[in-house]
Amino acid sequence: MSFLAASRPEASAAEWWRQAVVYQIYPRSFADSNGDGLGDLPGILSRADYLAGLGIDAVWLSPFYPSALADGGYDVADYRDVDPRLGTLEDFDALTAALHERGIKMIVDIVPNHTSDLHPWFREALEAGRGSAARERYLFRDGTGPDGSVPPTDWMSTFGGPAWEQVADGQWYFHHFAREQPDLNWDNPEVHDDFVRTLRFWSDRGVDGFRIDVAHMLTKDLTEPLPSREQLGAIPIDGNHPLFDRDDVHEVYAEWRAVFNQYDPPRMAVAEAWVAPSRVPMYARPESLGQSFNFDLLLADFDAAMFKQVVDDNLALAARSGSSTTWVLSNHDVVRHATRYGLPPIGVLASASERTTGEPVERAGASWLLSGGTAPALDREGGVRRARAASLFLLGLPGSAYLYQGEELGLHEVAGIAPERRQDPTFFRTEGAEIGRDGCRVPLPWTTEGAALGFGTAAPHLPQPAWFADSAVSVEDAEPASTLRLYRRALAARRALQSGEALGWVVTDRDDVLHFTRPNGWQVVTNFGTEPYPLPDGEVILASLEFDGTELPGQATAWIAPA
Ligand code: NOJ
């Protein structure tokens, strides 16, 4: 057996992120300390011991900055402050200190592609008018047609609807996402300077790293004449595309890297870059952001061949960049993996039209990439069983694991939120054709009682279904076989077992079984099928379900201790 990635010496303390378990918190839905229905920073602080008890290495906070919440906080009105509904800068400092005391690092989200339309720069741009320096910070253009009333192009926004919005004096501005999220002009040095200021601001406050939102979108070439939507679609994304994954975006990250490296230890960064696999290493290089998300498992069914392909591809990509690879099964943008695995397989990147219809259950590997819609009824228990097996598989892999709040409870997606309670701009901009991402952002259940199941004292900003109580932290705490207790045991064992960043496949006689071993002899076996699989000799130290330790049942994972 040969190991797939060069076995590296143990990562130095400065490279703590290489094999870290990072837990994503969506702050408005984690814990509400002041009874306004919205989660907040003191709420997270009150759960610091819960986070420590999980055994994570770092927390990644989704945006907590002042925001009108046109896009769940990804419309930032001030990059260097806290939304007053979520707390204060002092609360942020207290939370960082509490995490650090417990050995947990702090990663914050940076949203550099666009600001909120309430950002002072955008307000200034509207007032200053056409041709002003203030408009140069954004992407304003004149319209076409005799009176300029036709948008500059027919491009569509990622959330649906047109990508241009007209302002009072007739000019139009470009927005990749919602109209409340005007794109910045990264050809403008002021934009560069301001983000460096923001990175220093949070680094100086003790932040350990940054998650970079849509890292592949910042730089653009809007030289006229602009292509039509159809022409745009035909341009290869090879580094020179007008809108996506341009080579020149790495000039921005080279600047940022110089800033990160002025700190001791250097601040880490992870790119949210939805780019072709061959282009991922550019973002993950040490000279650039240093690490990049790999979202392949969000798009893969619970299927041995798909999982193996994803692992092989991504270890090879990591070897090219010199970074560690990353693994993700759930986040705030996609249908929770317990639910994905409770619905019939769709095949990687299957289109919405290929899906069957039936009960109204939110569907799609990545609901904002694949449109939402309907699907056959959900197999709730089967979904959780497969999710537990997939999570243990993922946590056994070399590299960094990014977990999303609530997956440790085996939570399902919340389907059927009433239209008037929905918040996601995708839902509104597609006039309901895409359900959007609210179903994975419902506030966590901590207990079985009260108006918000322990999330807070008031009704939460997104409604919790009654069945959330069954997965409450208090319930799972008391249940030895719960998903929460499984995650705690897994994270503790992983900490003890983690070794070099390599993996060797062990050949099995079954297409539906994956078996790998790590350099120290730790073995992971996942049975994706339904027939039991006889395990090799060795002590099973953890399994995604209870069994006698010899024959691994279907849809289950076992960890076997080093001999
Ligand atoms: C990616 C974020 O993960 C998503 O939640 C957000 O809507 C878009 N970027 C726009 O900021």
Coordinates of C-alpha atoms and ligand atoms in Angstrom, one line a residue:
M1 CA 0.0 0.0 0.0
S2 CA 1.3 3.5 -0.8
F3 CA 0.4 6.7 0.8
L4 CA -1.3 9.3 -1.4
A5 CA 0.2 12.5 -0.1
A6 CA 3.7 13.1 1.0
S7 CA 3.8 12.4 4.7
R8 CA 4.6 15.7 6.3
P9 CA 6.2 16.2 9.7
E10 CA 3.7 17.3 12.3
A11 CA 2.4 20.8 11.6
S12 CA 4.1 23.5 13.6
A13 CA 2.0 25.6 16.0
A14 CA 1.9 28.4 13.5
E15 CA 0.2 26.0 11.1
W16 CA -2.4 24.9 13.6
W17 CA -5.0 25.1 10.8
R18 CA -3.6 22.3 8.7
Q19 CA -5.6 19.6 10.4
A20 CA -7.9 21.7 12.5
V21 CA -11.6 21.0 13.1
V22 CA -13.3 24.3 12.5
Y23 CA -16.9 24.8 13.7
Q24 CA -19.0 27.3 11.8
I25 CA -21.4 29.5 13.8
Y26 CA -24.1 31.4 12.1
P27 CA -24.3 34.0 14.9
R28 CA -28.0 35.0 14.5
S29 CA -29.1 31.4 14.9
F30 CA -26.8 30.1 17.7
A31 CA -27.9 31.5 21.0
D32 CA -30.0 34.6 21.9
S33 CA -28.9 36.2 25.2
N34 CA -31.3 39.1 25.3
G35 CA -34.6 37.7 24.2
D36 CA -35.0 39.6 20.9
G37 CA -35.3 36.4 18.8
L38 CA -31.9 37.0 17.2
G39 CA -28.7 35.1 18.3
D40 CA -25.9 37.3 19.5
L41 CA -22.3 37.4 20.7
P42 CA -23.0 37.1 24.4
G43 CA -25.2 34.1 23.5
I44 CA -22.2 32.4 21.9
L45 CA -20.1 33.4 24.9
S46 CA -22.6 31.7 27.2
R47 CA -22.0 28.5 25.2
A48 CA -18.2 28.6 25.3
D49 CA -18.1 25.5 27.4
Y50 CA -20.3 23.6 25.0
L51 CA -17.9 24.5 22.2
A52 CA -14.9 23.4 24.3
G53 CA -16.7 20.2 25.2
L54 CA -17.2 19.4 21.5
G55 CA -13.4 19.3 21.1
I56 CA -13.1 21.8 18.2
D57 CA -10.0 23.7 17.3
A58 CA -11.5 26.9 16.0
V59 CA -14.7 28.7 15.5
W60 CA -15.6 30.5 12.3
L61 CA -18.1 33.2 12.8
S62 CA -20.3 34.1 9.8
P63 CA -20.8 37.9 9.6
F64 CA -21.8 39.6 12.8
Y65 CA -21.2 43.1 11.4
P66 CA -23.8 45.9 11.1
S67 CA -26.2 44.8 8.4
A68 CA -29.7 45.3 7.1
L69 CA -29.8 41.5 6.7
A70 CA -30.7 41.6 3.1
D71 CA -28.5 38.5 2.8
G72 CA -28.1 37.1 6.3
G73 CA -25.3 39.5 7.2
Y74 CA -23.4 39.1 4.0
D75 CA -24.4 42.7 3.2
V76 CA -22.0 44.5 5.5
A77 CA -22.6 48.1 6.4
D78 CA -19.5 48.5 8.5
Y79 CA -16.6 46.0 8.4
R80 CA -15.0 47.2 11.7
D81 CA -17.9 47.0 14.1
V82 CA -20.5 44.6 15.6
D83 CA -24.2 44.8 14.7
P84 CA -25.7 46.4 17.8
R85 CA -28.4 43.7 17.8
L86 CA -25.6 41.2 18.2
G87 CA -23.5 43.0 20.8
T88 CA -20.5 45.4 20.9
L89 CA -16.8 45.2 20.1
E90 CA -16.3 44.6 23.8
D91 CA -18.5 41.5 23.5
F92 CA -16.4 40.4 20.6
D93 CA -13.2 40.8 22.6
A94 CA -14.8 38.9 25.5
L95 CA -15.8 36.0 23.2
T96 CA -12.4 35.8 21.6
A97 CA -10.7 35.8 25.0
A98 CA -13.1 33.1 26.3
L99 CA -12.4 30.9 23.2
H100 CA -8.7 31.5 23.5
E101 CA -8.7 30.5 27.2
R102 CA -10.3 27.2 26.1
G103 CA -7.7 26.7 23.3
I104 CA -10.1 27.5 20.5
K105 CA -9.0 29.9 17.7
M106 CA -11.2 32.6 16.2
I107 CA -11.9 32.9 12.5
V108 CA -14.0 35.7 11.1
D109 CA -15.7 36.2 7.7
I110 CA -14.5 38.9 5.3
V111 CA -16.9 39.9 2.6
P112 CA -14.8 41.8 0.0
N113 CA -16.8 41.4 -3.2
H114 CA -19.6 43.8 -2.2
T115 CA -20.7 46.0 0.6
S116 CA -24.3 46.7 1.8
D117 CA -26.1 49.5 0.1
L118 CA -26.2 51.0 3.5
H119 CA -22.4 51.2 3.7
P120 CA -21.3 54.9 4.0
W121 CA -19.4 54.5 0.8
F122 CA -22.4 53.5 -1.2
R123 CA -24.6 56.3 0.4
E124 CA -21.8 58.7 -0.6
A125 CA -21.7 57.3 -4.1
L126 CA -25.5 57.9 -4.5
E127 CA -25.3 61.4 -3.3
A128 CA -22.1 62.4 -5.1
G129 CA -23.6 61.5 -8.5
R130 CA -22.2 60.4 -11.8
G131 CA -18.5 60.8 -12.6
S132 CA -17.6 61.3 -8.9
A133 CA -14.7 59.6 -7.1
A134 CA -17.3 58.1 -4.7
R135 CA -18.9 56.2 -7.6
E136 CA -15.4 54.9 -8.6
R137 CA -15.4 52.6 -5.6
Y138 CA -18.3 50.6 -7.1
L139 CA -19.2 49.5 -10.6
F140 CA -21.5 52.2 -12.0
R141 CA -22.2 52.4 -15.7
D142 CA -24.6 54.3 -18.0
G143 CA -27.5 52.3 -19.4
T144 CA -28.2 51.7 -23.0
G145 CA -31.1 52.6 -25.3
P146 CA -32.0 56.2 -26.3
D147 CA -32.5 57.4 -22.7
G148 CA -30.2 55.0 -20.9
S149 CA -33.2 53.1 -19.4
V150 CA -32.0 49.7 -20.5
P151 CA -29.4 48.1 -18.2
P152 CA -25.8 48.0 -19.5
T153 CA -26.1 44.2 -20.1
D154 CA -28.6 41.4 -19.7
W155 CA -26.5 39.7 -17.0
M156 CA -28.3 37.8 -14.2
S157 CA -27.5 38.0 -10.5
T158 CA -26.5 34.8 -8.7
F159 CA -29.6 35.1 -6.6
G160 CA -31.9 35.5 -9.7
G161 CA -33.1 38.7 -11.4
P162 CA -31.0 41.3 -13.2
A163 CA -27.5 42.0 -12.1
W164 CA -27.8 45.8 -12.6
E165 CA -29.9 48.2 -10.6
Q166 CA -30.7 51.8 -11.7
V167 CA -30.3 54.7 -9.3
A168 CA -32.2 58.0 -9.2
D169 CA -30.0 59.9 -11.7
G170 CA -30.3 57.1 -14.2
Q171 CA -26.9 55.3 -13.8
W172 CA -26.8 51.6 -13.1
Y173 CA -24.6 49.6 -10.7
F174 CA -23.5 46.0 -10.9
H175 CA -24.3 43.5 -8.2
H176 CA -23.4 39.8 -8.4
F177 CA -25.9 39.1 -5.6
A178 CA -28.9 41.0 -4.2
R179 CA -29.5 44.6 -5.2
E180 CA -28.6 45.6 -1.6
Q181 CA -25.1 44.2 -2.2
P182 CA -23.3 46.5 -4.7
D183 CA -20.0 45.1 -6.0
L184 CA -16.9 47.0 -5.2
N185 CA -14.4 48.1 -7.8
W186 CA -11.2 46.3 -7.1
D187 CA -9.3 48.5 -9.5
N188 CA -9.6 51.3 -7.0
P189 CA -6.6 51.6 -4.6
E190 CA -8.9 53.0 -1.9
V191 CA -10.8 49.6 -1.8
H192 CA -7.5 47.8 -1.4
D193 CA -6.4 50.1 1.4
D194 CA -9.7 49.8 3.3
F195 CA -9.6 46.0 3.3
V196 CA -6.1 46.0 4.6
R197 CA -7.3 48.2 7.3
T198 CA -10.1 45.8 8.1
L199 CA -7.7 42.8 8.2
R200 CA -5.4 44.6 10.5
F201 CA -8.3 45.8 12.7
W202 CA -9.4 42.2 13.4
S203 CA -5.9 40.7 13.5
D204 CA -4.9 43.3 16.1
R205 CA -8.0 42.3 18.2
G206 CA -6.6 38.7 18.3
V207 CA -8.4 37.1 15.4
D208 CA -6.5 34.0 14.2
G209 CA -7.8 33.8 10.7
F210 CA -10.2 34.8 8.0
R211 CA -12.8 33.1 5.8
I212 CA -12.9 35.0 2.5
D213 CA -16.4 35.2 1.0
V214 CA -16.6 34.5 -2.8
A215 CA -12.8 34.9 -3.1
H216 CA -13.0 34.2 -6.8
M217 CA -15.2 37.2 -7.7
L218 CA -13.5 40.3 -6.5
T219 CA -11.6 41.6 -9.6
K220 CA -13.4 42.2 -12.9
D221 CA -12.8 43.5 -16.4
L222 CA -15.7 45.6 -17.4
T223 CA -14.1 47.2 -20.4
E224 CA -16.7 48.2 -23.0
P225 CA -18.2 46.8 -25.1
L226 CA -19.5 44.4 -22.5
P227 CA -20.5 41.0 -23.7
S228 CA -24.1 39.8 -23.6
R229 CA -25.2 37.1 -21.2
E230 CA -24.9 34.5 -23.9
Q231 CA -21.4 35.7 -25.0
L232 CA -20.3 35.8 -21.3
G233 CA -21.4 32.2 -20.9
A234 CA -19.2 31.1 -23.8
I235 CA -16.0 32.8 -22.4
P236 CA -13.7 30.2 -20.8
I237 CA -13.0 30.7 -17.1
D238 CA -9.2 30.4 -17.6
G239 CA -8.0 33.4 -15.6
N240 CA -9.2 36.1 -18.0
H241 CA -13.0 35.8 -17.7
P242 CA -14.5 39.2 -17.1
L243 CA -16.3 38.2 -13.9
F244 CA -14.9 35.0 -12.3
D245 CA -11.7 33.6 -11.1
R246 CA -9.4 36.1 -12.7
D247 CA -5.7 35.6 -12.3
D248 CA -5.4 39.2 -11.1
V249 CA -7.4 38.5 -8.0
H250 CA -4.2 36.9 -6.6
E251 CA -2.5 40.3 -6.6
V252 CA -5.1 41.2 -3.9
Y253 CA -4.2 38.1 -1.9
A254 CA -0.5 38.7 -2.3
E255 CA -1.1 42.0 -0.6
W256 CA -3.2 40.4 2.1
R257 CA -0.6 37.6 2.6
A258 CA 2.0 40.2 3.4
V259 CA -0.3 41.6 6.1
F260 CA -1.1 38.1 7.5
N261 CA 2.6 37.3 7.7
Q262 CA 3.3 40.4 9.8
Y263 CA 1.6 38.7 12.7
D264 CA 3.0 35.9 14.9
P265 CA 1.7 33.4 14.2
P266 CA 0.7 34.5 10.7
R267 CA -3.0 34.8 10.3
M268 CA -4.6 32.1 8.3
A269 CA -7.1 32.5 5.5
V270 CA -9.4 30.1 3.7
A271 CA -10.9 30.9 0.3
E272 CA -14.5 30.3 -0.5
A273 CA -13.8 29.9 -4.2
W274 CA -16.2 28.0 -6.3
V275 CA -13.7 27.4 -9.1
A276 CA -12.7 24.5 -11.4
P277 CA -10.6 22.0 -9.4
S278 CA -7.5 22.8 -11.4
R279 CA -7.7 26.4 -10.3
V280 CA -8.1 25.7 -6.5
P281 CA -4.4 25.4 -5.8
M282 CA -3.8 29.1 -6.8
Y283 CA -6.0 30.2 -3.8
A284 CA -4.5 27.6 -1.5
R285 CA -0.8 28.5 -2.2
P286 CA 1.1 29.8 0.8
E287 CA 1.7 33.1 -1.2
S288 CA -2.0 33.5 -1.6
L289 CA -4.8 32.8 0.9
G290 CA -3.1 29.6 2.1
Q291 CA -6.1 27.3 2.2
S292 CA -9.3 26.8 0.1
F293 CA -12.6 25.1 0.7
N294 CA -13.3 22.0 -1.2
F295 CA -17.0 21.7 -1.7
D296 CA -17.1 18.5 -3.6
L297 CA -18.7 16.5 -0.8
L298 CA -21.7 18.9 -0.9
L299 CA -22.4 17.7 -4.4
A300 CA -21.7 14.0 -3.9
D301 CA -24.2 11.4 -3.0
F302 CA -23.6 8.9 -0.2
D303 CA -21.7 6.7 -2.6
A304 CA -18.3 5.0 -2.3
A305 CA -17.1 5.7 -5.8
M306 CA -18.0 9.4 -5.5
F307 CA -16.4 9.8 -2.1
K308 CA -13.2 8.1 -3.2
Q309 CA -13.0 10.3 -6.3
V310 CA -13.4 13.4 -4.2
V311 CA -10.7 12.3 -1.7
D312 CA -8.2 11.4 -4.4
D313 CA -8.8 14.6 -6.4
N314 CA -8.5 16.8 -3.4
L315 CA -5.4 15.2 -1.9
A316 CA -3.8 15.6 -5.3
L317 CA -4.8 19.3 -5.4
A318 CA -3.5 19.9 -1.9
A319 CA -0.2 18.3 -2.9
R320 CA 0.0 20.8 -5.8
S321 CA -0.6 23.9 -3.6
G322 CA 1.4 22.7 -0.6
S323 CA -1.6 23.4 1.6
S324 CA -3.7 20.9 3.5
T325 CA -7.0 20.0 2.0
T326 CA -10.4 20.8 3.6
W327 CA -13.6 18.8 3.9
V328 CA -17.2 20.1 4.2
L329 CA -20.5 18.3 4.4
S330 CA -22.8 21.1 5.5
N331 CA -22.7 24.9 5.8
H332 CA -25.1 27.9 5.9
D333 CA -25.6 27.8 2.1
V334 CA -26.7 24.2 1.5
V335 CA -29.3 21.6 2.5
R336 CA -28.0 19.9 5.7
H337 CA -26.3 16.6 4.9
A338 CA -28.7 14.5 7.1
T339 CA -31.5 15.6 4.8
R340 CA -29.5 15.2 1.6
Y341 CA -28.7 11.6 2.5
G342 CA -32.3 11.0 3.4
L343 CA -33.5 11.8 -0.1
P344 CA -32.8 9.7 -3.2
P345 CA -29.4 10.1 -4.8
I346 CA -29.2 12.8 -7.5
G347 CA -25.7 12.3 -8.9
V348 CA -23.1 15.0 -8.8
L349 CA -24.5 18.3 -10.0
A350 CA -27.8 16.8 -11.2
S351 CA -30.0 19.5 -12.5
A352 CA -33.3 20.4 -10.9
S353 CA -35.3 19.1 -13.8
E354 CA -33.9 15.6 -13.3
R355 CA -35.4 15.4 -9.9
T356 CA -38.7 13.7 -9.2
T357 CA -41.6 15.5 -7.5
G358 CA -43.6 14.5 -4.5
E359 CA -43.8 15.8 -0.9
P360 CA -42.6 19.4 -0.5
V361 CA -39.1 18.7 1.0
E362 CA -36.3 21.1 0.2
R363 CA -33.9 19.4 -2.0
A364 CA -30.5 19.9 -3.7
G365 CA -26.9 19.3 -2.9
A366 CA -26.4 23.0 -2.8
S367 CA -29.7 24.7 -2.8
W368 CA -28.4 28.0 -4.1
L369 CA -26.6 26.3 -7.0
L370 CA -29.2 23.8 -7.9
S371 CA -32.6 25.3 -7.6
G372 CA -34.8 24.2 -4.7
G373 CA -38.0 22.3 -5.4
T374 CA -39.8 19.2 -4.4
A375 CA -38.7 15.6 -3.9
P376 CA -40.0 12.3 -2.6
A377 CA -40.6 12.0 1.1
L378 CA -37.6 12.2 3.4
D379 CA -36.2 9.0 5.1
R380 CA -35.3 10.8 8.3
E381 CA -33.7 8.0 10.2
G382 CA -31.8 6.7 7.1
G383 CA -30.5 10.2 6.5
V384 CA -29.1 10.6 9.9
R385 CA -27.6 7.1 9.8
R386 CA -25.8 7.9 6.6
A387 CA -24.8 11.4 7.8
R388 CA -23.1 9.9 10.9
A389 CA -21.2 7.5 8.7
A390 CA -20.2 10.2 6.3
S391 CA -19.1 12.5 9.2
L392 CA -16.9 9.8 10.7
F393 CA -15.4 9.1 7.3
L394 CA -14.7 12.8 6.9
L395 CA -13.2 13.2 10.4
G396 CA -10.8 10.4 9.7
L397 CA -9.3 12.1 6.6
P398 CA -6.1 14.1 6.6
G399 CA -6.6 17.8 6.4
S400 CA -9.0 20.3 7.9
A401 CA -12.7 19.6 8.7
Y402 CA -15.2 22.4 8.6
L403 CA -18.4 21.6 10.6
Y404 CA -21.6 23.6 10.6
Q405 CA -23.6 24.3 13.8
G406 CA -26.3 21.7 14.3
E407 CA -24.7 18.9 12.4
E408 CA -23.4 17.6 15.6
L409 CA -27.0 17.1 16.6
G410 CA -27.8 15.3 13.4
L411 CA -30.2 18.1 12.6
H412 CA -32.4 17.9 9.5
E413 CA -33.1 20.8 7.1
V414 CA -36.3 22.6 8.1
A415 CA -38.7 22.3 5.1
G416 CA -41.9 24.2 4.5
I417 CA -41.1 27.5 6.2
A418 CA -44.0 29.8 5.4
P419 CA -43.2 32.3 2.6
E420 CA -43.9 35.2 4.9
R421 CA -41.2 33.9 7.4
R422 CA -38.6 33.4 4.7
Q423 CA -35.5 35.6 4.7
D424 CA -33.2 34.4 1.9
P425 CA -33.0 36.8 -1.0
T426 CA -32.8 33.8 -3.4
F427 CA -36.4 33.0 -2.5
F428 CA -37.6 36.5 -3.2
R429 CA -35.5 37.2 -6.3
T430 CA -36.7 34.0 -8.0
E431 CA -40.3 34.6 -6.9
G432 CA -40.2 31.4 -4.9
A433 CA -38.9 29.2 -7.7
E434 CA -35.8 28.6 -5.5
I435 CA -36.6 27.9 -1.8
G436 CA -33.3 29.3 -0.6
R437 CA -31.2 28.6 2.4
D438 CA -33.4 29.4 5.4
G439 CA -34.0 25.8 6.2
C440 CA -30.4 25.2 7.4
R441 CA -30.3 28.5 9.3
V442 CA -33.1 27.8 11.9
P443 CA -31.9 28.6 15.4
L444 CA -30.5 25.7 17.4
P445 CA -32.5 23.7 19.9
W446 CA -30.7 23.7 23.2
T447 CA -33.6 22.3 25.4
T448 CA -37.0 20.9 24.9
E449 CA -39.0 23.8 26.4
G450 CA -39.9 27.4 26.1
A451 CA -40.7 29.7 23.2
A452 CA -37.4 28.9 21.5
L453 CA -36.2 25.5 22.8
G454 CA -33.5 27.2 24.9
F455 CA -32.2 29.3 22.0
G456 CA -33.6 32.3 23.9
T457 CA -36.7 33.4 25.6
A458 CA -38.5 34.9 22.6
A459 CA -39.8 33.4 19.4
P460 CA -36.8 32.9 17.2
H461 CA -36.3 34.9 14.0
L462 CA -36.9 31.7 11.9
P463 CA -39.5 29.3 13.2
Q464 CA -38.3 26.0 14.8
P465 CA -40.4 23.0 14.0
A466 CA -41.7 20.9 16.9
W467 CA -39.4 18.0 16.0
F468 CA -36.4 20.1 16.7
A469 CA -36.9 19.3 20.4
D470 CA -36.0 15.7 19.7
S471 CA -32.5 16.8 18.7
A472 CA -32.1 19.3 21.5
V473 CA -28.6 19.5 23.1
S474 CA -30.1 18.6 26.5
V475 CA -31.7 15.4 25.0
E476 CA -28.6 14.4 23.1
D477 CA -26.4 15.1 26.1
A478 CA -28.4 12.5 28.1
E479 CA -28.4 9.9 25.3
P480 CA -25.2 7.7 25.1
A481 CA -25.8 6.8 21.4
S482 CA -26.7 10.4 20.3
T483 CA -25.1 12.1 17.4
L484 CA -23.8 14.8 19.8
R485 CA -22.0 12.2 21.9
L486 CA -20.6 10.6 18.8
Y487 CA -19.1 13.9 17.6
R488 CA -17.6 14.5 21.0
R489 CA -16.0 11.1 21.0
A490 CA -14.9 11.5 17.4
L491 CA -13.2 14.8 18.0
A492 CA -11.5 13.6 21.1
A493 CA -10.2 10.5 19.4
R494 CA -9.2 12.4 16.3
R495 CA -7.1 14.8 18.4
A496 CA -5.3 11.8 19.8
L497 CA -4.9 9.9 16.5
Q498 CA -4.1 12.7 14.1
S499 CA -0.8 12.2 12.3
G500 CA 0.9 13.1 9.0
E501 CA -1.3 14.4 6.2
A502 CA -1.4 11.2 4.2
L503 CA -3.9 8.4 3.5
G504 CA -3.4 5.0 2.0
W505 CA -6.3 3.1 0.5
V506 CA -6.6 -0.5 1.4
V507 CA -8.1 -2.6 -1.4
T508 CA -11.3 -4.3 -0.5
D509 CA -13.4 -6.9 -2.4
R510 CA -16.4 -4.6 -2.3
D511 CA -17.2 -1.7 -4.5
D512 CA -19.4 -0.2 -1.8
V513 CA -16.8 -0.2 1.0
L514 CA -13.9 2.3 1.4
H515 CA -11.0 1.4 3.7
F516 CA -8.1 3.7 4.4
T517 CA -5.2 3.9 6.8
R518 CA -3.3 6.8 8.2
P519 CA 0.5 6.9 8.7
N520 CA 0.3 5.9 12.3
G521 CA -1.8 2.8 11.5
W522 CA -5.2 4.3 12.4
Q523 CA -7.8 2.8 10.0
V524 CA -11.2 4.0 8.8
V525 CA -13.7 1.7 7.1
T526 CA -17.0 3.0 5.7
N527 CA -19.6 0.6 4.4
F528 CA -21.7 2.6 1.9
G529 CA -23.8 -0.5 1.0
T530 CA -26.3 -2.5 2.9
E531 CA -24.6 -5.9 3.4
P532 CA -22.4 -6.3 6.5
Y533 CA -18.7 -6.1 5.9
P534 CA -16.2 -8.2 8.0
L535 CA -13.7 -5.8 9.5
P536 CA -9.9 -6.5 9.6
D537 CA -8.3 -7.4 13.0
G538 CA -7.9 -4.6 15.4
E539 CA -9.8 -2.7 18.1
V540 CA -12.8 -0.7 17.0
I541 CA -12.4 2.5 18.9
L542 CA -15.4 4.3 17.5
A543 CA -18.3 3.6 15.2
S544 CA -21.2 5.5 13.7
L545 CA -23.6 3.0 15.2
E546 CA -23.5 0.2 17.8
F547 CA -22.4 -3.3 16.5
D548 CA -20.5 -6.3 17.8
G549 CA -17.1 -5.0 16.4
T550 CA -16.6 -7.7 13.8
E551 CA -19.0 -7.2 11.0
L552 CA -19.6 -3.5 10.0
P553 CA -23.3 -3.1 9.2
G554 CA -24.3 -1.2 6.1
Q555 CA -24.2 2.6 6.0
A556 CA -21.8 2.8 8.9
T557 CA -18.2 3.8 9.6
A558 CA -15.7 2.3 12.1
W559 CA -12.4 3.6 13.3
I560 CA -9.8 1.0 14.1
A561 CA -7.0 1.9 16.5
P562 CA -3.3 1.7 15.5
A563 CA -2.0 -1.7 16.3
Ligands
NOJ1 C1 -21.2 33.2 -0.1 C2 -21.9 33.1 1.3 O1 -21.5 31.9 1.8 C3 -23.4 33.3 1.0 O2 -24.1 33.0 2.2 C4 -23.6 34.7 0.6 O3 -25.0 34.8 0.3 C5 -22.8 35.0 -0.7 N1 -21.4 34.6 -0.6 C6 -22.8 36.5 -0.9 O4 -22.0 37.1 0.0

